[in-house]
PDB file of C-alpha atoms in Angstrom:
ATOM      1  CA  MET A   1      21.457 116.630  48.325  1.00  0.00           C
ATOM      2  CA  LYS A   2      19.713 119.990  47.952  1.00  0.00           C
ATOM      3  CA  SER A   3      19.060 120.283  51.713  1.00  0.00           C
ATOM      4  CA  LEU A   4      22.800 119.918  52.420  1.00  0.00           C
ATOM      5  CA  HIS A   5      23.524 122.850  50.052  1.00  0.00           C
ATOM      6  CA  LYS A   6      20.905 125.027  51.786  1.00  0.00           C
ATOM      7  CA  ASN A   7      22.427 124.293  55.205  1.00  0.00           C
ATOM      8  CA  GLY A   8      25.842 125.454  53.987  1.00  0.00           C
ATOM      9  CA  ILE A   9      24.441 128.760  52.759  1.00  0.00           C
ATOM     10  CA  THR A  10      22.645 129.307  56.056  1.00  0.00           C
ATOM     11  CA  LEU A  11      25.885 128.722  57.968  1.00  0.00           C
ATOM     12  CA  LEU A  12      27.729 131.136  55.679  1.00  0.00           C
ATOM     13  CA  LEU A  13      25.061 133.824  56.184  1.00  0.00           C
ATOM     14  CA  VAL A  14      25.202 133.369  59.962  1.00  0.00           C
ATOM     15  CA  VAL A  15      29.010 133.764  59.954  1.00  0.00           C
ATOM     16  CA  VAL A  16      28.835 136.916  57.801  1.00  0.00           C
ATOM     17  CA  LEU A  17      26.057 138.391  59.941  1.00  0.00           C
ATOM     18  CA  LEU A  18      27.924 137.673  63.194  1.00  0.00           C
ATOM     19  CA  SER A  19      31.106 139.206  61.743  1.00  0.00           C
ATOM     20  CA  ALA A  20      29.227 142.382  60.844  1.00  0.00           C
ATOM     21  CA  ILE A  21      27.653 142.618  64.314  1.00  0.00           C
ATOM     22  CA  PHE A  22      31.038 142.030  65.941  1.00  0.00           C
ATOM     23  CA  SER A  23      32.665 144.750  63.802  1.00  0.00           C
ATOM     24  CA  ILE A  24      29.937 147.253  64.694  1.00  0.00           C
ATOM     25  CA  SER A  25      30.210 146.354  68.390  1.00  0.00           C
ATOM     26  CA  LEU A  26      33.981 146.785  68.303  1.00  0.00           C
ATOM     27  CA  GLY A  27      33.614 150.223  66.689  1.00  0.00           C
ATOM     28  CA  ILE A  28      31.087 151.349  69.304  1.00  0.00           C
ATOM     29  CA  PHE A  29      33.326 150.077  72.109  1.00  0.00           C
ATOM     30  CA  ASN A  30      36.262 152.000  70.660  1.00  0.00           C
ATOM     31  CA  VAL A  31      34.295 155.280  70.621  1.00  0.00           C
ATOM     32  CA  VAL A  32      32.874 154.807  74.137  1.00  0.00           C
ATOM     33  CA  PHE A  33      36.236 153.827  75.614  1.00  0.00           C
ATOM     34  CA  GLY A  34      37.902 156.885  74.040  1.00  0.00           C
ATOM     35  CA  GLU A  35      35.208 159.185  75.439  1.00  0.00           C
ATOM     36  CA  LEU A  36      35.535 157.691  78.930  1.00  0.00           C
ATOM     37  CA  ARG A  37      39.290 158.144  78.841  1.00  0.00           C
ATOM     38  CA  LEU A  38      38.917 161.727  77.652  1.00  0.00           C
ATOM     39  CA  SER A  39      36.414 162.585  80.384  1.00  0.00           C
ATOM     40  CA  GLY A  40      38.849 161.249  82.993  1.00  0.00           C
ATOM     41  CA  GLU A  41      41.642 163.412  81.606  1.00  0.00           C
ATOM     42  CA  ILE A  42      39.470 166.534  81.859  1.00  0.00           C
ATOM     43  CA  ALA A  43      39.518 166.335  85.664  1.00  0.00           C
ATOM     44  CA  ASP A  44      43.287 165.769  85.594  1.00  0.00           C
ATOM     45  CA  SER A  45      43.670 168.697  83.202  1.00  0.00           C
ATOM     46  CA  PHE A  46      41.742 170.965  85.560  1.00  0.00           C
ATOM     47  CA  THR A  47      44.072 170.035  88.447  1.00  0.00           C
ATOM     48  CA  ALA A  48      47.158 170.747  86.303  1.00  0.00           C
ATOM     49  CA  PHE A  49      45.639 174.064  85.195  1.00  0.00           C
ATOM     50  CA  TYR A  50      44.908 174.955  88.830  1.00  0.00           C
ATOM     51  CA  ALA A  51      48.513 174.162  89.821  1.00  0.00           C
ATOM     52  CA  ALA A  52      49.852 176.431  87.060  1.00  0.00           C
ATOM     53  CA  ASP A  53      47.411 179.182  88.036  1.00  0.00           C
ATOM     54  CA  GLN A  54      48.395 178.965  91.682  1.00  0.00           C
ATOM     55  CA  GLY A  55      52.079 179.185  90.781  1.00  0.00           C
ATOM     56  CA  ILE A  56      51.638 182.151  88.437  1.00  0.00           C
ATOM     57  CA  GLU A  57      49.629 184.092  91.022  1.00  0.00           C
ATOM     58  CA  LYS A  58      52.291 183.433  93.654  1.00  0.00           C
ATOM     59  CA  ILE A  59      55.224 184.518  91.473  1.00  0.00           C
ATOM     60  CA  LEU A  60      53.415 187.603  90.151  1.00  0.00           C
ATOM     61  CA  TYR A  61      52.670 188.719  93.706  1.00  0.00           C
ATOM     62  CA  ARG A  62      56.260 188.128  94.783  1.00  0.00           C
ATOM     63  CA  ASP A  63      57.604 190.014  91.752  1.00  0.00           C
ATOM     64  CA  ARG A  64      55.189 192.929  91.419  1.00  0.00           C
ATOM     65  CA  VAL A  65      54.210 193.581  95.052  1.00  0.00           C
ATOM     66  CA  GLN A  66      57.054 192.306  97.225  1.00  0.00           C
ATOM     67  CA  ARG A  67      59.758 192.904  94.570  1.00  0.00           C
ATOM     68  CA  GLU A  68      61.897 190.081  95.904  1.00  0.00           C
ATOM     69  CA  VAL A  69      62.305 187.854  92.862  1.00  0.00           C
ATOM     70  CA  CYS A  70      64.911 188.262  90.140  1.00  0.00           C
ATOM     71  CA  THR A  71      66.206 191.604  91.411  1.00  0.00           C
ATOM     72  CA  THR A  72      69.403 191.473  89.320  1.00  0.00           C
ATOM     73  CA  GLY A  73      67.668 190.474  86.080  1.00  0.00           C
ATOM     74  CA  GLY A  74      69.002 188.292  83.299  1.00  0.00           C
ATOM     75  CA  ALA A  75      67.874 185.281  81.326  1.00  0.00           C
ATOM     76  CA  ASN A  76      66.526 182.502  83.529  1.00  0.00           C
ATOM     77  CA  CYS A  77      67.306 184.565  86.625  1.00  0.00           C
ATOM     78  CA  TYR A  78      64.812 182.596  88.730  1.00  0.00           C
ATOM     79  CA  THR A  79      63.644 178.993  88.521  1.00  0.00           C
ATOM     80  CA  GLU A  80      61.464 177.039  90.881  1.00  0.00           C
ATOM     81  CA  GLY A  81      60.115 173.569  90.999  1.00  0.00           C
ATOM     82  CA  PRO A  82      58.776 171.135  91.012  1.00  0.00           C
ATOM     83  CA  THR A  83      56.804 172.749  93.856  1.00  0.00           C
ATOM     84  CA  ASP A  84      53.998 170.643  95.310  1.00  0.00           C
ATOM     85  CA  ILE A  85      50.583 172.099  95.981  1.00  0.00           C
ATOM     86  CA  GLN A  86      47.699 170.707  98.023  1.00  0.00           C
ATOM     87  CA  SER A  87      45.684 169.340  95.107  1.00  0.00           C
ATOM     88  CA  VAL A  88      48.061 166.471  94.224  1.00  0.00           C
ATOM     89  CA  GLY A  89      49.724 168.665  91.643  1.00  0.00           C
ATOM     90  CA  CYS A  90      52.924 170.615  91.269  1.00  0.00           C
ATOM     91  CA  TYR A  91      54.393 173.320  89.084  1.00  0.00           C
ATOM     92  CA  THR A  92      57.731 174.377  87.672  1.00  0.00           C
ATOM     93  CA  LEU A  93      58.540 177.901  86.587  1.00  0.00           C
ATOM     94  CA  ARG A  94      61.218 179.904  84.847  1.00  0.00           C
ATOM     95  CA  MET A  95      61.518 183.674  85.004  1.00  0.00           C
ATOM     96  CA  SER A  96      63.644 186.012  82.884  1.00  0.00           C
ATOM     97  CA  LYS A  97      64.104 189.770  83.045  1.00  0.00           C
ATOM     98  CA  VAL A  98      65.904 191.211  80.041  1.00  0.00           C
ATOM     99  CA  GLY A  99      65.818 194.872  79.012  1.00  0.00           C
ATOM    100  CA  GLY A 100      62.874 195.811  81.199  1.00  0.00           C
ATOM    101  CA  ASN A 101      60.753 192.939  79.877  1.00  0.00           C
ATOM    102  CA  THR A 102      59.737 190.129  82.207  1.00  0.00           C
ATOM    103  CA  GLU A 103      58.852 186.665  80.942  1.00  0.00           C
ATOM    104  CA  ILE A 104      57.429 183.944  83.162  1.00  0.00           C
ATOM    105  CA  VAL A 105      56.860 180.427  81.864  1.00  0.00           C
ATOM    106  CA  ILE A 106      55.062 178.027  84.190  1.00  0.00           C
ATOM    107  CA  ALA A 107      53.870 174.442  83.765  1.00  0.00           C
ATOM    108  CA  GLY A 108      51.355 172.870  86.123  1.00  0.00           C
ATOM    109  CA  GLN A 109      51.316 169.107  86.355  1.00  0.00           C
ATOM    110  CA  TYR A 110      48.978 166.482  87.790  1.00  0.00           C
ATOM    111  CA  ARG A 111      50.428 163.287  89.307  1.00  0.00           C
ATOM    112  CA  CYS A 112      53.927 164.621  89.843  1.00  0.00           C
ATOM    113  CA  GLY A 113      56.582 161.935  89.697  1.00  0.00           C
ATOM    114  CA  ALA A 114      54.177 159.398  88.191  1.00  0.00           C
ATOM    115  CA  ASN A 115      54.410 157.377  85.014  1.00  0.00           C
ATOM    116  CA  PRO A 116      55.166 159.892  82.204  1.00  0.00           C
ATOM    117  CA  GLN A 117      52.376 158.439  80.064  1.00  0.00           C
ATOM    118  CA  ARG A 118      49.805 159.269  82.768  1.00  0.00           C
ATOM    119  CA  VAL A 119      51.017 162.825  83.490  1.00  0.00           C
ATOM    120  CA  VAL A 120      48.855 165.772  82.435  1.00  0.00           C
ATOM    121  CA  LYS A 121      50.522 169.186  82.005  1.00  0.00           C
ATOM    122  CA  ARG A 122      49.046 172.629  81.415  1.00  0.00           C
ATOM    123  CA  GLY A 123      50.944 175.910  81.355  1.00  0.00           C
ATOM    124  CA  PHE A 124      51.037 179.669  81.051  1.00  0.00           C
ATOM    125  CA  GLN A 125      53.430 182.187  79.623  1.00  0.00           C
ATOM    126  CA  VAL A 126      53.242 185.764  80.900  1.00  0.00           C
ATOM    127  CA  ASN A 127      55.099 188.716  79.388  1.00  0.00           C
ATOM    128  CA  TYR A 128      55.017 192.251  80.792  1.00  0.00           C
TER     129      TYR A 128
END
């Protein structure tokens, strides 16, 4: 009768030990999976940042050198986008000229037109 009692305790210890190992493994998997997902989004973030940078350089050149954008002034006097670029990204911009102050707001985006949960956006705001 005593050997049957010892076998029950051994089974209980094995179940508790396996539960603890499973919990630790699940926690490690959660951390690793989050880090892998984050590292994938860094590349996407760089592409969105590059799209916004390309758009801001283009609009600043057109406004400050060529002087062909928003000549009449006003709030939201010029909008553009989404404008595709070569790196699988796009950008949208809004420009306002009020009282001698110019404001440009631009958002670069990776995977334009894709599932909204998978889209990465980065942006700039320039005032001068």
